[in-house]
XYZ file of C-alpha atoms in Angstrom:
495
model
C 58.255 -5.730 11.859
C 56.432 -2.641 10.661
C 55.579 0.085 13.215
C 51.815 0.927 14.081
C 49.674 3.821 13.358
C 47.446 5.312 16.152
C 44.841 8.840 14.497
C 44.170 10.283 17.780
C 41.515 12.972 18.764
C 42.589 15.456 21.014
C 39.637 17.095 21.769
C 38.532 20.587 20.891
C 41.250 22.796 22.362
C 41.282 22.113 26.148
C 43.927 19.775 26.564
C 42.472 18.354 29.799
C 39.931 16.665 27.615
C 42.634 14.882 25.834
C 41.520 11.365 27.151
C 43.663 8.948 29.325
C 44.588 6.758 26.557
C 45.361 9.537 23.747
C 47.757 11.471 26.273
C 49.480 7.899 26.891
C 49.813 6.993 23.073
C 51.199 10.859 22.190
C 53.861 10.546 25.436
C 54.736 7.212 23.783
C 55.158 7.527 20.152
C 58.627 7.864 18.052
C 56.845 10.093 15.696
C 54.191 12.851 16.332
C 52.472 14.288 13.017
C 50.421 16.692 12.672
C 47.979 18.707 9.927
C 48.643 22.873 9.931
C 48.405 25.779 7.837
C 51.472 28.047 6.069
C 52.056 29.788 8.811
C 53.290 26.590 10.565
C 50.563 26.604 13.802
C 48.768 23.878 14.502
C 46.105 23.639 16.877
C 46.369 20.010 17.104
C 50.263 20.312 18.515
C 48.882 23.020 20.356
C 46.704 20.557 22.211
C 48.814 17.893 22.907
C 51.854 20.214 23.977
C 51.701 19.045 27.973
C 51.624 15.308 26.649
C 55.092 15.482 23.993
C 58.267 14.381 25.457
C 61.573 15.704 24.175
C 63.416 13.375 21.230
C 60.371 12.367 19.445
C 60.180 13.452 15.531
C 57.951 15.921 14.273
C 56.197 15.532 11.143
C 54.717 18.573 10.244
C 51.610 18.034 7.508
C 51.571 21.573 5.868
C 48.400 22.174 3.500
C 49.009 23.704 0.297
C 46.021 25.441 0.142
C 43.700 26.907 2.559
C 40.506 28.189 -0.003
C 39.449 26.063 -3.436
C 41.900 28.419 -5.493
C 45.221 27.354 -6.503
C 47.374 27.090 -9.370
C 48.041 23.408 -9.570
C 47.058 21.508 -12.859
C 44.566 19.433 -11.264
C 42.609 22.463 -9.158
C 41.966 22.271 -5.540
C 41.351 18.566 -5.809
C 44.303 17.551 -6.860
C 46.463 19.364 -5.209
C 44.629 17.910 -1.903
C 45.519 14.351 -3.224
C 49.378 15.557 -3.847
C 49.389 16.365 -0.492
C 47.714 12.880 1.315
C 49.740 11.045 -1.158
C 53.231 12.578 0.107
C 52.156 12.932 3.365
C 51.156 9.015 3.149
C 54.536 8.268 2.193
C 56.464 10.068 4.790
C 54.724 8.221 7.551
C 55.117 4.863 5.789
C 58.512 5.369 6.121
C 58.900 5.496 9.334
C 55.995 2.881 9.431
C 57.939 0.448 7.337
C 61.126 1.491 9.704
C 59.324 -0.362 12.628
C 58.154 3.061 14.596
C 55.068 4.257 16.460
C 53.406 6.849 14.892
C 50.558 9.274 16.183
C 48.932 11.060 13.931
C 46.965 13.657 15.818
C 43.385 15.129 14.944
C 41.299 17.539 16.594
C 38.370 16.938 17.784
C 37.602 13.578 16.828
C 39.872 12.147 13.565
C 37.070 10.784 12.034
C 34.540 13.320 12.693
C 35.211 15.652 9.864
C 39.167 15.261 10.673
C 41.528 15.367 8.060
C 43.439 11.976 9.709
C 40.660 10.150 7.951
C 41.983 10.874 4.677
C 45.463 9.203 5.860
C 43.665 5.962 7.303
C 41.918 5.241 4.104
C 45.799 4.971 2.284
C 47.631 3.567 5.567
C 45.418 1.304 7.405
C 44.895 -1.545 4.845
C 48.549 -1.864 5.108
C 49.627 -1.620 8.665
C 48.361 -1.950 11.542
C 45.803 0.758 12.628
C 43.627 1.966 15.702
C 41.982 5.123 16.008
C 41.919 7.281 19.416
C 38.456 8.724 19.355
C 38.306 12.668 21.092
C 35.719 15.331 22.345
C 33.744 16.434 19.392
C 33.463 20.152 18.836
C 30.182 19.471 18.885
C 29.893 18.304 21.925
C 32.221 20.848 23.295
C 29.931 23.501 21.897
C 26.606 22.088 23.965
C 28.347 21.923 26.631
C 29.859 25.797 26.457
C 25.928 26.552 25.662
C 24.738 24.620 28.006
C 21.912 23.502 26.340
C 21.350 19.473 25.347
C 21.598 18.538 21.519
C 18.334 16.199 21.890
C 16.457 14.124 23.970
C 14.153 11.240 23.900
C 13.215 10.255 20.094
C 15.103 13.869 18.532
C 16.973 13.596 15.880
C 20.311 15.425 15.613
C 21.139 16.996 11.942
C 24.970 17.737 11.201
C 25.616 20.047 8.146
C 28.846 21.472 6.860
C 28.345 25.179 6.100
C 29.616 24.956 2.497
C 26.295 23.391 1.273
C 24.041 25.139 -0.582
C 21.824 28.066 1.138
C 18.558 26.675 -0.221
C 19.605 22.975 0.702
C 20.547 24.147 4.593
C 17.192 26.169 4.581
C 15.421 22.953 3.822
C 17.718 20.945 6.171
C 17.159 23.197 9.205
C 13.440 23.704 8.585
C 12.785 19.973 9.207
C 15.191 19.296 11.494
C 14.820 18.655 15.685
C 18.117 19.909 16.515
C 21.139 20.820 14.079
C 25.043 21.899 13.844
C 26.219 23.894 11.326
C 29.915 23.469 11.123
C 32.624 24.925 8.989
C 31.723 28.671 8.921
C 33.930 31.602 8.742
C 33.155 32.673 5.348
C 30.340 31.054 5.105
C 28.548 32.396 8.210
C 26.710 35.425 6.213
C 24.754 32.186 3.792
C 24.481 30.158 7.304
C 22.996 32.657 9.063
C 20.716 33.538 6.012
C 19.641 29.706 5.880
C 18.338 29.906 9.748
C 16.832 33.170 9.237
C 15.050 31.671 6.022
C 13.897 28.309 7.643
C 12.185 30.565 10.315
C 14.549 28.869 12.955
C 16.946 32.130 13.934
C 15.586 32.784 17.177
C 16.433 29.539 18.496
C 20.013 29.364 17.292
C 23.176 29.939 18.781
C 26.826 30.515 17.673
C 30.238 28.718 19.997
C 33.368 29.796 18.732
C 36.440 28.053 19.652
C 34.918 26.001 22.393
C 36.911 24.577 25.083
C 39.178 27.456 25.124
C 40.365 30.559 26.962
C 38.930 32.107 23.596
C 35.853 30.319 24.136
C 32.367 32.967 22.947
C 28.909 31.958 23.095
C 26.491 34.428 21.657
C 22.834 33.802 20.444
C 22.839 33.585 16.537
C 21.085 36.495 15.880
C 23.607 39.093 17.272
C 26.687 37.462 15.860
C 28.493 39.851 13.493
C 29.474 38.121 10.263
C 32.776 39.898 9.478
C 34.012 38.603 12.757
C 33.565 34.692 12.519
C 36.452 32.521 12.283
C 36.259 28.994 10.668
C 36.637 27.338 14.054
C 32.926 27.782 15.310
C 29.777 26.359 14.593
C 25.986 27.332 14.648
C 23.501 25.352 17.152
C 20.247 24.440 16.861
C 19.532 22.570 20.107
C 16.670 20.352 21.480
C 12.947 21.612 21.039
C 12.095 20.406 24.734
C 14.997 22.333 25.985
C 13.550 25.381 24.286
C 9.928 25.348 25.850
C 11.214 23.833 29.510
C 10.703 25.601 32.802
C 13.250 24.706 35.215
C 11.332 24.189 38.213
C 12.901 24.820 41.663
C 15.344 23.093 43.229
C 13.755 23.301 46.491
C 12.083 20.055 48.166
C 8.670 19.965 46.779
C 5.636 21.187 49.641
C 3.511 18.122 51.188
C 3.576 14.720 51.902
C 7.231 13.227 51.833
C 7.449 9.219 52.135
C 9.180 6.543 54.208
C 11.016 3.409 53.382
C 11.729 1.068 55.703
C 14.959 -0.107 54.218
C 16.911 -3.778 55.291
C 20.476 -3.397 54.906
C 20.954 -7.047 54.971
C 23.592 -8.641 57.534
C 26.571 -6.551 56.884
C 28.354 -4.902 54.317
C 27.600 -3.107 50.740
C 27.740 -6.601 48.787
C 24.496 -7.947 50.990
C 22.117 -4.563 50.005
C 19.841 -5.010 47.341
C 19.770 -2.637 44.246
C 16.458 -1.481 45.274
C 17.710 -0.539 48.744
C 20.769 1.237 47.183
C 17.932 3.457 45.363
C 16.350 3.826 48.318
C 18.951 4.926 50.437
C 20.471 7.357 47.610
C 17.227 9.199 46.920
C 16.757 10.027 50.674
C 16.618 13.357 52.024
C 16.884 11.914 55.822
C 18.332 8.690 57.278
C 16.736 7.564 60.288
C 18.225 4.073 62.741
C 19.886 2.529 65.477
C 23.514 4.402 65.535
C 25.461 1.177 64.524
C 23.549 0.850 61.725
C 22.723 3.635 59.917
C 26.956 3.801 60.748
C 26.728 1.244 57.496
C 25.364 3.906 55.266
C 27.827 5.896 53.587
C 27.533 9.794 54.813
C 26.390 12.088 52.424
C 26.241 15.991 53.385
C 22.989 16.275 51.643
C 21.206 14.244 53.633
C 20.079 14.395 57.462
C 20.759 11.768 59.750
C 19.040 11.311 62.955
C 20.142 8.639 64.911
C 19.044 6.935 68.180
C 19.426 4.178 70.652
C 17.973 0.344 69.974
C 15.311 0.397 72.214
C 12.989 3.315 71.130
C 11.847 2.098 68.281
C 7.954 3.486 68.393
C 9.727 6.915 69.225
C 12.093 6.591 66.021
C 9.115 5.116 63.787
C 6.908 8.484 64.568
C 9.594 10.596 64.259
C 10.576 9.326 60.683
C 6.949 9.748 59.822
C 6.840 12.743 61.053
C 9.484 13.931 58.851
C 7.848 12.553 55.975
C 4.518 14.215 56.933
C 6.657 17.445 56.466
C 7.983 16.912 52.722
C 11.425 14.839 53.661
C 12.182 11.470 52.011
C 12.662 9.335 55.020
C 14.790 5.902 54.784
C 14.744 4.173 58.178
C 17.457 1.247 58.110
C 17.156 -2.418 59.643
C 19.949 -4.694 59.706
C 18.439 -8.084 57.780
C 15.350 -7.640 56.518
C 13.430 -5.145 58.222
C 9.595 -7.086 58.379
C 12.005 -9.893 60.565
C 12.159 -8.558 64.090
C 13.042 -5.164 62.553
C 11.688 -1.477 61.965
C 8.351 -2.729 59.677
C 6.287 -3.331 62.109
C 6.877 -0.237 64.230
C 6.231 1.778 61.581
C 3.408 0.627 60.470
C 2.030 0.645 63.192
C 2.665 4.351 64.429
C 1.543 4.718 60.645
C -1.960 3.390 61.673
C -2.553 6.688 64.244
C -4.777 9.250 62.428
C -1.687 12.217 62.159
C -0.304 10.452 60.142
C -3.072 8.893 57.608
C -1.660 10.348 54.715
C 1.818 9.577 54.957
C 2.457 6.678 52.663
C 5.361 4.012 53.792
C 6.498 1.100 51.800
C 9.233 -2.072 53.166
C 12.178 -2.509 50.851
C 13.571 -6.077 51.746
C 16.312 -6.900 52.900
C 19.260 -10.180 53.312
C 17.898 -11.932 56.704
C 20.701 -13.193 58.732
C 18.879 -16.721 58.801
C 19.986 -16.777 55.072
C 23.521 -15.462 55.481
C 24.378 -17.642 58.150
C 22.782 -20.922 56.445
C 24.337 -19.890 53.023
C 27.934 -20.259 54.614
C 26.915 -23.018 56.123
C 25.527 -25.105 53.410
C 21.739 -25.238 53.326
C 20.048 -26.361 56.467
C 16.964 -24.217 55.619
C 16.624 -26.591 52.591
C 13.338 -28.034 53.875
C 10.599 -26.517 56.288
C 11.828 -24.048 59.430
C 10.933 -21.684 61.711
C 12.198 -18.607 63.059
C 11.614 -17.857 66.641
C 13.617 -14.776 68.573
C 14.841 -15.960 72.334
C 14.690 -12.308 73.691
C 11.906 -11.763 76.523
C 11.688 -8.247 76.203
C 8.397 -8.082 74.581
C 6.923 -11.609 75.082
C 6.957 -13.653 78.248
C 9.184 -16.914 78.450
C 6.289 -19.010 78.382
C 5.259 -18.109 75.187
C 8.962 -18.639 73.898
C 9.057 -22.141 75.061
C 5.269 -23.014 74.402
C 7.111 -22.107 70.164
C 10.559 -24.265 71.102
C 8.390 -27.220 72.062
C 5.949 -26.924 69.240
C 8.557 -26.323 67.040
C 10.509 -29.527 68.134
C 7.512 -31.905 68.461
C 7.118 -31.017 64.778
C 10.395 -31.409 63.549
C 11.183 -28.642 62.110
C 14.261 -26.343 61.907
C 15.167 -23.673 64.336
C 16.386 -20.135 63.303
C 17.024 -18.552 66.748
C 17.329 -14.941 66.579
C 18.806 -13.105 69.508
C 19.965 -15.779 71.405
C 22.135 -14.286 74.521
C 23.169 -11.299 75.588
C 25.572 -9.945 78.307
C 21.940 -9.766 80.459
C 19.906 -12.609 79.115
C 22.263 -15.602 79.477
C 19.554 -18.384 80.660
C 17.346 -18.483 77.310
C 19.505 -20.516 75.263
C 20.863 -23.090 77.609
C 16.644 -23.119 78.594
C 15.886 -23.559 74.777
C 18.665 -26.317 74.205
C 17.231 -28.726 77.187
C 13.346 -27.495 75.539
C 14.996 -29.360 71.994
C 16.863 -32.017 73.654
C 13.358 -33.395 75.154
C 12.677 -34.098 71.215
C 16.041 -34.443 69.040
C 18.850 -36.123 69.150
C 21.761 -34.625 70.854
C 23.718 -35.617 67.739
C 21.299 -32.905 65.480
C 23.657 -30.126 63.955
C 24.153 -26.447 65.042
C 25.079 -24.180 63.122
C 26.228 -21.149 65.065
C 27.136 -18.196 62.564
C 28.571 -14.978 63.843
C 29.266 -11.561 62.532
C 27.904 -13.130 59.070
C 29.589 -10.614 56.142
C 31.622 -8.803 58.581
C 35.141 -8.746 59.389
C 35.020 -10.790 62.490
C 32.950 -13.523 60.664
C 32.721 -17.143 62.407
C 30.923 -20.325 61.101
C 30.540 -22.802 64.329
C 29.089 -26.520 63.244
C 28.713 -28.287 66.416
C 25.480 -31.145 67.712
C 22.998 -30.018 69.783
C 23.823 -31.962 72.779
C 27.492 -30.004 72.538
C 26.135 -26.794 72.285
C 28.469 -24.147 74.459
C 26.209 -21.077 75.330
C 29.326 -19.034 76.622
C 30.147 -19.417 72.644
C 26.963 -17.199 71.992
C 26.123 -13.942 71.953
C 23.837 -11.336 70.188
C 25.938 -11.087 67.518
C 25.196 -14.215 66.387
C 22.409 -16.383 64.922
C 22.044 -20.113 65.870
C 20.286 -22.976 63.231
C 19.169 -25.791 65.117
C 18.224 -29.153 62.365
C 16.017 -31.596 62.267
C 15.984 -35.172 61.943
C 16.716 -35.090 58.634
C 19.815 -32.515 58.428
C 23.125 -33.863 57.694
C 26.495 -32.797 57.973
C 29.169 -34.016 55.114
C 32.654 -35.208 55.668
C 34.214 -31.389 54.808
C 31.307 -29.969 57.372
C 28.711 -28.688 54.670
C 25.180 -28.385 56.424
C 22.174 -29.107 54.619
C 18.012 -30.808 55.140
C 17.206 -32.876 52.241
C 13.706 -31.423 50.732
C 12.629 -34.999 51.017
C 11.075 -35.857 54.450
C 10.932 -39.343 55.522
């Protein structure tokens, strides 16, 4: 079995931006090879130092040239194809010996690297994966600080050993370029921007990435000190005419969203509401849940108790009245006995006319609890809420009755509480005047959260003592069924 042959980038000089997967592959390989010059450095080896471990070989790829003068017969070409064509054969030897072997490349090894001239020979005859790496490209926009392009730019790379009149041309109709490969060629490169009327705007990274690292504009670079690993820039146009504007919140109107969190947990919130939540300068809810929100130190969160919820609607808008991005959280949706309606109506007053507010939906609990059950909201229902605290009994019960004489489902939001234990036992003898005791219950608590419980029980069975306001309770009609393994659902055909 041969061995396999991994080029791998190691990034620009920095060797923590030798990726994950090259450091692995280098740490595991029985033979390390690498390109240098006569004097035996290699910046390559360099790079990957931290990442060798002791016993592997060392193939050291020594160039026999370093300018386009030499003495072999065939000139600088050939003795360039010498070298691939021995260096080629010492890794298929240990290759055809069954071993690993990393080849490593700077940067990127097939971004101007020299492992590409070794893949063309190897890889059609073993197998072969290249390790891409950090460009010095990008490691020189990123030392600048200043993006390449954006939006429809084009980006231009040029070696430096072109022609001056063809880089002229090149950089005079380009968006944004790179020059690489100076060092003696800097003095025609620098010529070429001053010629295409583009100097001003260039700039000049020399070994980016490391503690060596210089960053100069173009224009006051001197060309007898430039060594062949740094490049000219020519970055976006936008980035050259944009005004940073400042960071501070903007003056006026803010905004606020009345955000539903759903029932419980990050897997019920909606995109949208993630958005919402994460572009917020202030948070504003009942403690437990705006306790579901992750903290963030950037933002402000004001939190209050459950039953002030006109006070905690006109203090969100007042907020937003001031410039802040307000997200006031519901559990569920927040238009179904939630935070909507309180805000929108303290939004109504005239202080705060121009403060615009907008309902981001959210998971109801009628939908969590009937999705674990099966689908008893499969044909028509309603959704009534048992608590008295803002409408009389009467009115409750005048809804139960109506609500049962026309066969429909029951959704019963808040149906007990540790003070309010007569409503549901009140509502069950309401339904019993008009269904079956046999009609299934589905009594869901803590839907999505840890101390979830899916009751399926008939109405004439129903245990209040078993409810409480943690939990949501689906009364059917006379059409709901319940299957032999307890799946709940209401045909959508009615009798």
């Amino acid at each position: 079995m041969t061995g396999r042959l991994y080029g791998v980038g190691v990034g620009p000089g920095d060797p923590e931006l030798v990726t994950v997967k090259a450091a692995r592959l280098i740490g595991a390989a029985d033979v390390v090879a690498y390109h240098s010059a006569r004097h035996g450095r290699s910046i390559a080896r360099a790079i990957a130092a931290p990442y060798l471990r002791g016993g592997q070989v060392e193939e050291q790829l020594v160039y026999p040239v370093t300018t386009e003068t030499t003495d072999h017969p065939g000139g600088y070409k050939g003795a360039l194809e010498e070298f691939y064509a021995d260096c080629t054969a010492r890794l298929a030897a240990h290759l055809n010996a069954g071993r690993t072997v990393v080849v490593l490349s700077e940067g990127d090894p097939l971004f101007y690297g020299s492992y590409m001239h070794l893949h063309k020979r190897l890889a059609p005859h073993y197998p072969a994966e290249v390790v891409p790496g950090v460009t010095s490209l990008s490691a020189a926009a990123a030392a600048a600080g200043r993006p390449l392009v954006e939006r429809e730019e084009t980006l231009t790379v040029l070696p430096g050993t072109l022609p001056g009149d063809e880089l002229t041309e090149r950089l005079r109709s380009a968006d944004a370029a790179a020059v690489l490969k100076l060092g003696r060629t800097f003095p025609k490169v620098r010529q070429a921007f001053e010629d295409a009327g583009r100097l001003g705007d260039g700039w000049y990274v020399e070994r980016a990435a490391t503690d060596r690292q210089r960053v100069e504009p173009l224009a006051d670079v001197d060309p007898a000190d430039v060594p062949y690993m740094s490049l000219a820039l020519l970055t976006s146009p936008a980035e050259q005419t944009f005004t940073a504007p400042s960071p501070a919140r903007p003056e006026g109107p803010g905004g606020v969203a009345v955000v539903g969190l759903g029932p419980a947990g990050r897997p019920w919130l909606t995109p949208e509401a993630q958005d919402v939540l994460a572009s917020a300068t202030d948070l504003v809810g009942y403690g437990p849940y705006l306790d579901r929100v992750p903290p963030n130190p950037r933002q402000r969160r004001h939190s209050t108790g459950n039953r002030v919820e006109a006070d905690r609607a006109r203090h969100a808008l007042a907020l937003a009245r001031d410039g802040a991005r307000v997200a006031v959280v519901s559990s569920g949706d927040p238009g179904v006995f939630a935070m909507a309606t309180a805000v929108l109506e303290a939004a109504a007053e005239d202080e705060f006319a121009g403060v615009p507010v907008r309902i981001v939906p959210g998971l109801t609990a009628a939908q969590a609890v009937a999705a674990r059950a099966g689908a008893p909201l499969g044909h028509d229902f309603c959704v009534l809420s048992l608590s008295d605290l803002l409408k009389p009994w009467d009115a409750i019960a005048r809804r139960i009755t109506a609500a049962a004489e026309a066969d429909l489902v029951l959704a019963l939001y808040n149906p007990s509480s540790s003070r309010r234990r007569h409503q549901l036992p009140a509502a069950r003898d309401l339904l019993l005047e008009h269904r079956s005791p046999e009609t299934p219950v589905v009594i869901g608590r803590d839907v999505g959260g840890p101390e979830e419980s899916v009751t399926v029980t008939t109405l004439g069975k129903l245990d209040p003592d078993l409810v409480d306001m943690r939990c949501l309770v689906i009364v059917g009609s006379s059409t709901t069924r319940v299957t032999g393994r307890g799946v709940v659902y209401t045909p959508r055909r009615y009798p």
